[in-house]
Amino acid sequence: MGSTYQTLLVAADFDATVDALCDAGVVGVVVPLAEHRVAVLPKESEWDQAPVRSIGEGLSVSLSCPALAMSVFDSDLLCCYVIRDGGIVHTYINDVEMTVEWVPEEDGQFHPMIDGVVHSVDFKIPKGPAGDDPAAFASFAVGVPDLNAIAAALRNEGTSAHVMAEVQHEELLAALGLPSRALTTAYRHCEPAVFPDAIVLELE
């Protein structure tokens, strides 16, 4: 069984992020990473899914800042969602082929469905990444963004190319100049003591 987790990167002040999460009733762990870079590890549902996109959408409005929702599934699939002004403005998928679902149609055959769109049986399923534009991630970098390094990570061309999705995720975070540990840890596996400056949010 591979790694599965969802985390959120918020480009805002740490204390302001904590206050906004409290106002929204979010349960989770909040970790400061750098100036105006905050990791949010929301508590998962019973299906090990954390609502990072909806939380990010809310914070992008209440804090007037961009957010990056990230998801790794079974060490195979890495998805990133750039969020601004309450909506997703850019989506990255490390391997589009991994997202294909096969659905039965009236012709008695199974058709490929990608992102809710059903295609013909002979549709050529794309391979490799989608949304691998490094400029879309530049605003989350610490300091001057290294677009070449970000592109290499998005296209799985880094030093650990063709490995598990969480390793590719670590390379992307490194290219952004961010520590990776908090953003690659699920809430259910998090030991807050590992992050001395973390704040644990609980319902009263």
PDB file of C-alpha atoms in Angstrom:
ATOM      1  CA  MET A   1       0.000   0.000   0.000  1.00  0.00           C
ATOM      2  CA  GLY A   2       1.464   3.334  -1.041  1.00  0.00           C
ATOM      3  CA  SER A   3       1.269   6.749   0.571  1.00  0.00           C
ATOM      4  CA  THR A   4      -1.932   8.786   0.429  1.00  0.00           C
ATOM      5  CA  TYR A   5      -2.294  12.262   1.887  1.00  0.00           C
ATOM      6  CA  GLN A   6      -3.669  15.754   1.256  1.00  0.00           C
ATOM      7  CA  THR A   7      -2.022  18.958   2.481  1.00  0.00           C
ATOM      8  CA  LEU A   8      -2.352  22.677   1.862  1.00  0.00           C
ATOM      9  CA  LEU A   9       0.232  25.420   1.366  1.00  0.00           C
ATOM     10  CA  VAL A  10      -0.974  28.926   2.213  1.00  0.00           C
ATOM     11  CA  ALA A  11       0.978  32.033   1.168  1.00  0.00           C
ATOM     12  CA  ALA A  12      -0.030  34.163   4.143  1.00  0.00           C
ATOM     13  CA  ASP A  13       0.999  35.213   7.629  1.00  0.00           C
ATOM     14  CA  PHE A  14       1.080  32.307  10.098  1.00  0.00           C
ATOM     15  CA  ASP A  15      -0.997  33.913  12.864  1.00  0.00           C
ATOM     16  CA  ALA A  16      -3.557  35.205  10.380  1.00  0.00           C
ATOM     17  CA  THR A  17      -3.828  31.726   8.856  1.00  0.00           C
ATOM     18  CA  VAL A  18      -4.393  30.139  12.262  1.00  0.00           C
ATOM     19  CA  ASP A  19      -7.098  32.702  13.085  1.00  0.00           C
ATOM     20  CA  ALA A  20      -8.854  32.143   9.744  1.00  0.00           C
ATOM     21  CA  LEU A  21      -8.779  28.367  10.205  1.00  0.00           C
ATOM     22  CA  CYS A  22     -10.231  28.733  13.705  1.00  0.00           C
ATOM     23  CA  ASP A  23     -12.999  30.945  12.348  1.00  0.00           C
ATOM     24  CA  ALA A  24     -13.742  28.280   9.725  1.00  0.00           C
ATOM     25  CA  GLY A  25     -13.843  25.495  12.334  1.00  0.00           C
ATOM     26  CA  VAL A  26     -11.013  23.521  10.743  1.00  0.00           C
ATOM     27  CA  VAL A  27      -9.442  20.716  12.784  1.00  0.00           C
ATOM     28  CA  GLY A  28      -5.816  20.066  11.915  1.00  0.00           C
ATOM     29  CA  VAL A  29      -2.173  20.949  12.401  1.00  0.00           C
ATOM     30  CA  VAL A  30      -0.709  24.244  11.180  1.00  0.00           C
ATOM     31  CA  VAL A  31       3.043  24.511  10.631  1.00  0.00           C
ATOM     32  CA  PRO A  32       5.048  27.652   9.770  1.00  0.00           C
ATOM     33  CA  LEU A  33       7.492  26.957   6.932  1.00  0.00           C
ATOM     34  CA  ALA A  34       8.914  30.357   6.012  1.00  0.00           C
ATOM     35  CA  GLU A  35       7.749  33.952   5.966  1.00  0.00           C
ATOM     36  CA  HIS A  36       4.203  33.933   4.569  1.00  0.00           C
ATOM     37  CA  ARG A  37       4.396  30.206   3.847  1.00  0.00           C
ATOM     38  CA  VAL A  38       2.227  27.977   6.013  1.00  0.00           C
ATOM     39  CA  ALA A  39       1.471  24.250   5.878  1.00  0.00           C
ATOM     40  CA  VAL A  40      -2.029  23.108   6.821  1.00  0.00           C
ATOM     41  CA  LEU A  41      -2.689  19.438   7.574  1.00  0.00           C
ATOM     42  CA  PRO A  42      -6.472  19.117   7.938  1.00  0.00           C
ATOM     43  CA  LYS A  43      -8.074  16.181   9.693  1.00  0.00           C
ATOM     44  CA  GLU A  44      -9.272  13.536   7.260  1.00  0.00           C
ATOM     45  CA  SER A  45     -12.703  11.982   6.935  1.00  0.00           C
ATOM     46  CA  GLU A  46     -13.244   8.285   7.578  1.00  0.00           C
ATOM     47  CA  TRP A  47     -12.078   7.692   3.992  1.00  0.00           C
ATOM     48  CA  ASP A  48      -8.683   9.308   4.657  1.00  0.00           C
ATOM     49  CA  GLN A  49      -9.589  12.340   2.564  1.00  0.00           C
ATOM     50  CA  ALA A  50      -8.955  15.888   3.790  1.00  0.00           C
ATOM     51  CA  PRO A  51     -10.919  18.771   2.190  1.00  0.00           C
ATOM     52  CA  VAL A  52      -7.833  20.772   1.245  1.00  0.00           C
ATOM     53  CA  ARG A  53      -9.386  22.336  -1.847  1.00  0.00           C
ATOM     54  CA  SER A  54     -12.440  23.731  -0.086  1.00  0.00           C
ATOM     55  CA  ILE A  55     -10.326  24.948   2.839  1.00  0.00           C
ATOM     56  CA  GLY A  56      -7.903  26.573   0.409  1.00  0.00           C
ATOM     57  CA  GLU A  57     -10.750  28.246  -1.453  1.00  0.00           C
ATOM     58  CA  GLY A  58     -12.053  29.746   1.771  1.00  0.00           C
ATOM     59  CA  LEU A  59      -8.636  30.959   2.922  1.00  0.00           C
ATOM     60  CA  SER A  60      -7.862  32.496  -0.464  1.00  0.00           C
ATOM     61  CA  VAL A  61     -10.835  34.793   0.088  1.00  0.00           C
ATOM     62  CA  SER A  62     -10.596  35.476   3.820  1.00  0.00           C
ATOM     63  CA  LEU A  63      -6.826  36.102   3.667  1.00  0.00           C
ATOM     64  CA  SER A  64      -6.672  37.480   0.102  1.00  0.00           C
ATOM     65  CA  CYS A  65      -3.825  35.106  -0.696  1.00  0.00           C
ATOM     66  CA  PRO A  66      -3.040  32.221  -3.030  1.00  0.00           C
ATOM     67  CA  ALA A  67      -3.132  28.650  -1.761  1.00  0.00           C
ATOM     68  CA  LEU A  68      -1.841  25.376  -3.167  1.00  0.00           C
ATOM     69  CA  ALA A  69      -3.845  22.232  -2.426  1.00  0.00           C
ATOM     70  CA  MET A  70      -1.824  19.063  -2.911  1.00  0.00           C
ATOM     71  CA  SER A  71      -2.783  15.406  -2.999  1.00  0.00           C
ATOM     72  CA  VAL A  72      -0.837  12.172  -3.332  1.00  0.00           C
ATOM     73  CA  PHE A  73      -2.728   8.937  -3.925  1.00  0.00           C
ATOM     74  CA  ASP A  74      -1.215   5.503  -3.358  1.00  0.00           C
ATOM     75  CA  SER A  75       2.308   6.758  -4.224  1.00  0.00           C
ATOM     76  CA  ASP A  76       1.230   6.946  -7.881  1.00  0.00           C
ATOM     77  CA  LEU A  77      -0.752  10.123  -8.447  1.00  0.00           C
ATOM     78  CA  LEU A  78       0.270  13.682  -7.540  1.00  0.00           C
ATOM     79  CA  CYS A  79      -2.289  16.443  -8.078  1.00  0.00           C
ATOM     80  CA  CYS A  80      -1.832  20.127  -7.277  1.00  0.00           C
ATOM     81  CA  TYR A  81      -4.467  22.851  -7.409  1.00  0.00           C
ATOM     82  CA  VAL A  82      -3.524  26.531  -7.468  1.00  0.00           C
ATOM     83  CA  ILE A  83      -6.288  28.506  -5.762  1.00  0.00           C
ATOM     84  CA  ARG A  84      -6.977  32.237  -5.979  1.00  0.00           C
ATOM     85  CA  ASP A  85      -9.999  34.360  -5.094  1.00  0.00           C
ATOM     86  CA  GLY A  86     -12.079  31.392  -4.033  1.00  0.00           C
ATOM     87  CA  GLY A  87     -11.514  29.145  -7.045  1.00  0.00           C
ATOM     88  CA  ILE A  88      -9.077  26.781  -8.700  1.00  0.00           C
ATOM     89  CA  VAL A  89      -7.138  28.610 -11.421  1.00  0.00           C
ATOM     90  CA  HIS A  90      -4.634  25.907 -12.358  1.00  0.00           C
ATOM     91  CA  THR A  91      -4.534  22.118 -12.061  1.00  0.00           C
ATOM     92  CA  TYR A  92      -1.470  19.900 -12.267  1.00  0.00           C
ATOM     93  CA  ILE A  93      -1.543  16.106 -12.622  1.00  0.00           C
ATOM     94  CA  ASN A  94       1.712  14.165 -12.723  1.00  0.00           C
ATOM     95  CA  ASP A  95       0.325  11.383 -14.942  1.00  0.00           C
ATOM     96  CA  VAL A  96      -2.982  11.909 -16.747  1.00  0.00           C
ATOM     97  CA  GLU A  97      -3.218   8.213 -17.584  1.00  0.00           C
ATOM     98  CA  MET A  98      -3.629   7.488 -13.868  1.00  0.00           C
ATOM     99  CA  THR A  99      -6.880   9.485 -13.771  1.00  0.00           C
ATOM    100  CA  VAL A 100      -8.703   7.539 -16.494  1.00  0.00           C
ATOM    101  CA  GLU A 101     -11.925   5.797 -15.496  1.00  0.00           C
ATOM    102  CA  TRP A 102     -13.629   3.232 -17.708  1.00  0.00           C
ATOM    103  CA  VAL A 103     -17.408   3.523 -17.941  1.00  0.00           C
ATOM    104  CA  PRO A 104     -19.974   1.380 -19.796  1.00  0.00           C
ATOM    105  CA  GLU A 105     -21.868   3.108 -22.607  1.00  0.00           C
ATOM    106  CA  GLU A 106     -24.960   2.265 -24.671  1.00  0.00           C
ATOM    107  CA  ASP A 107     -22.836   0.593 -27.352  1.00  0.00           C
ATOM    108  CA  GLY A 108     -21.962  -2.121 -24.837  1.00  0.00           C
ATOM    109  CA  GLN A 109     -18.331  -1.061 -24.626  1.00  0.00           C
ATOM    110  CA  PHE A 110     -16.309   0.591 -21.918  1.00  0.00           C
ATOM    111  CA  HIS A 111     -15.219   4.125 -22.778  1.00  0.00           C
ATOM    112  CA  PRO A 112     -12.431   6.146 -21.173  1.00  0.00           C
ATOM    113  CA  MET A 113     -13.572   9.036 -18.988  1.00  0.00           C
ATOM    114  CA  ILE A 114     -11.151  11.793 -17.991  1.00  0.00           C
ATOM    115  CA  ASP A 115     -12.170  14.567 -15.618  1.00  0.00           C
ATOM    116  CA  GLY A 116     -15.837  13.744 -16.103  1.00  0.00           C
ATOM    117  CA  VAL A 117     -15.692  13.730 -19.925  1.00  0.00           C
ATOM    118  CA  VAL A 118     -16.461  10.442 -21.698  1.00  0.00           C
ATOM    119  CA  HIS A 119     -14.421   9.836 -24.853  1.00  0.00           C
ATOM    120  CA  SER A 120     -14.705   7.424 -27.775  1.00  0.00           C
ATOM    121  CA  VAL A 121     -13.344   3.893 -27.497  1.00  0.00           C
ATOM    122  CA  ASP A 122     -10.459   4.730 -29.848  1.00  0.00           C
ATOM    123  CA  PHE A 123      -9.536   7.921 -27.958  1.00  0.00           C
ATOM    124  CA  LYS A 124      -5.782   8.186 -27.529  1.00  0.00           C
ATOM    125  CA  ILE A 125      -5.244   8.433 -23.805  1.00  0.00           C
ATOM    126  CA  PRO A 126      -2.625  11.075 -23.002  1.00  0.00           C
ATOM    127  CA  LYS A 127       0.421  10.090 -20.998  1.00  0.00           C
ATOM    128  CA  GLY A 128       2.638  12.098 -18.724  1.00  0.00           C
ATOM    129  CA  PRO A 129       1.869  15.310 -16.873  1.00  0.00           C
ATOM    130  CA  ALA A 130      -0.777  17.946 -17.472  1.00  0.00           C
ATOM    131  CA  GLY A 131      -0.520  21.516 -16.234  1.00  0.00           C
ATOM    132  CA  ASP A 132       3.272  21.343 -15.909  1.00  0.00           C
ATOM    133  CA  ASP A 133       3.769  25.100 -16.258  1.00  0.00           C
ATOM    134  CA  PRO A 134       6.359  26.222 -13.694  1.00  0.00           C
ATOM    135  CA  ALA A 135       5.117  29.815 -13.842  1.00  0.00           C
ATOM    136  CA  ALA A 136       1.843  28.698 -12.252  1.00  0.00           C
ATOM    137  CA  PHE A 137       3.783  27.705  -9.129  1.00  0.00           C
ATOM    138  CA  ALA A 138       6.221  30.623  -9.023  1.00  0.00           C
ATOM    139  CA  SER A 139       4.245  32.653  -6.479  1.00  0.00           C
ATOM    140  CA  PHE A 140       4.707  29.897  -3.889  1.00  0.00           C
ATOM    141  CA  ALA A 141       8.506  29.880  -4.112  1.00  0.00           C
ATOM    142  CA  VAL A 142      10.646  31.248  -1.311  1.00  0.00           C
ATOM    143  CA  GLY A 143      12.823  33.947  -2.831  1.00  0.00           C
ATOM    144  CA  VAL A 144      13.452  34.111  -6.570  1.00  0.00           C
ATOM    145  CA  PRO A 145      11.749  31.099  -8.192  1.00  0.00           C
ATOM    146  CA  ASP A 146      13.976  28.634 -10.036  1.00  0.00           C
ATOM    147  CA  LEU A 147      11.662  27.916 -12.957  1.00  0.00           C
ATOM    148  CA  ASN A 148      13.987  25.298 -14.427  1.00  0.00           C
ATOM    149  CA  ALA A 149      14.048  23.315 -11.188  1.00  0.00           C
ATOM    150  CA  ILE A 150      10.282  23.649 -10.777  1.00  0.00           C
ATOM    151  CA  ALA A 151       9.725  22.470 -14.360  1.00  0.00           C
ATOM    152  CA  ALA A 152      12.034  19.481 -13.860  1.00  0.00           C
ATOM    153  CA  ALA A 153      10.102  18.430 -10.767  1.00  0.00           C
ATOM    154  CA  LEU A 154       6.720  18.844 -12.466  1.00  0.00           C
ATOM    155  CA  ARG A 155       7.885  16.802 -15.455  1.00  0.00           C
ATOM    156  CA  ASN A 156       9.483  14.132 -13.270  1.00  0.00           C
ATOM    157  CA  GLU A 157      12.917  14.941 -14.628  1.00  0.00           C
ATOM    158  CA  GLY A 158      14.579  15.664 -11.290  1.00  0.00           C
ATOM    159  CA  THR A 159      17.300  13.732  -9.513  1.00  0.00           C
ATOM    160  CA  SER A 160      14.760  11.134  -8.369  1.00  0.00           C
ATOM    161  CA  ALA A 161      12.826  10.848 -11.628  1.00  0.00           C
ATOM    162  CA  HIS A 162      10.377   8.015 -12.234  1.00  0.00           C
ATOM    163  CA  VAL A 163       9.884   7.155  -8.591  1.00  0.00           C
ATOM    164  CA  MET A 164       6.988   7.338  -6.160  1.00  0.00           C
ATOM    165  CA  ALA A 165       4.670  10.338  -6.271  1.00  0.00           C
ATOM    166  CA  GLU A 166       5.586  11.480  -2.772  1.00  0.00           C
ATOM    167  CA  VAL A 167       9.260  11.662  -3.798  1.00  0.00           C
ATOM    168  CA  GLN A 168       8.311  13.745  -6.825  1.00  0.00           C
ATOM    169  CA  HIS A 169       6.272  15.921  -4.462  1.00  0.00           C
ATOM    170  CA  GLU A 170       9.347  16.383  -2.255  1.00  0.00           C
ATOM    171  CA  GLU A 171      11.353  17.465  -5.300  1.00  0.00           C
ATOM    172  CA  LEU A 172       8.703  20.021  -6.232  1.00  0.00           C
ATOM    173  CA  LEU A 173       8.724  21.473  -2.727  1.00  0.00           C
ATOM    174  CA  ALA A 174      12.525  21.585  -2.723  1.00  0.00           C
ATOM    175  CA  ALA A 175      12.431  23.434  -6.050  1.00  0.00           C
ATOM    176  CA  LEU A 176      10.127  25.969  -4.398  1.00  0.00           C
ATOM    177  CA  GLY A 177      12.628  26.384  -1.568  1.00  0.00           C
ATOM    178  CA  LEU A 178      10.281  24.845   0.998  1.00  0.00           C
ATOM    179  CA  PRO A 179      10.894  22.177   3.656  1.00  0.00           C
ATOM    180  CA  SER A 180       8.916  19.114   2.651  1.00  0.00           C
ATOM    181  CA  ARG A 181       8.219  17.169   5.818  1.00  0.00           C
ATOM    182  CA  ALA A 182       5.011  18.870   6.943  1.00  0.00           C
ATOM    183  CA  LEU A 183       3.559  19.095   3.443  1.00  0.00           C
ATOM    184  CA  THR A 184       4.150  15.383   2.812  1.00  0.00           C
ATOM    185  CA  THR A 185       2.602  14.207   6.080  1.00  0.00           C
ATOM    186  CA  ALA A 186      -1.038  13.257   6.557  1.00  0.00           C
ATOM    187  CA  TYR A 187      -2.814  14.602   9.629  1.00  0.00           C
ATOM    188  CA  ARG A 188      -3.479  11.044  10.796  1.00  0.00           C
ATOM    189  CA  HIS A 189       0.259  10.317  10.795  1.00  0.00           C
ATOM    190  CA  CYS A 190       1.407  13.666  12.157  1.00  0.00           C
ATOM    191  CA  GLU A 191       3.284  13.945  15.439  1.00  0.00           C
ATOM    192  CA  PRO A 192       3.001  17.646  16.301  1.00  0.00           C
ATOM    193  CA  ALA A 193       6.090  17.409  18.533  1.00  0.00           C
ATOM    194  CA  VAL A 194       8.146  16.927  15.368  1.00  0.00           C
ATOM    195  CA  PHE A 195       7.218  20.507  14.449  1.00  0.00           C
ATOM    196  CA  PRO A 196       8.026  22.624  17.541  1.00  0.00           C
ATOM    197  CA  ASP A 197       6.268  25.743  16.220  1.00  0.00           C
ATOM    198  CA  ALA A 198       3.121  23.943  15.077  1.00  0.00           C
ATOM    199  CA  ILE A 199      -0.352  24.824  16.298  1.00  0.00           C
ATOM    200  CA  VAL A 200      -2.882  22.022  16.780  1.00  0.00           C
ATOM    201  CA  LEU A 201      -6.455  23.064  16.019  1.00  0.00           C
ATOM    202  CA  GLU A 202      -9.221  21.174  17.782  1.00  0.00           C
ATOM    203  CA  LEU A 203     -12.949  21.701  18.149  1.00  0.00           C
ATOM    204  CA  GLU A 204     -13.930  23.096  21.513  1.00  0.00           C
TER     205      GLU A 204
END
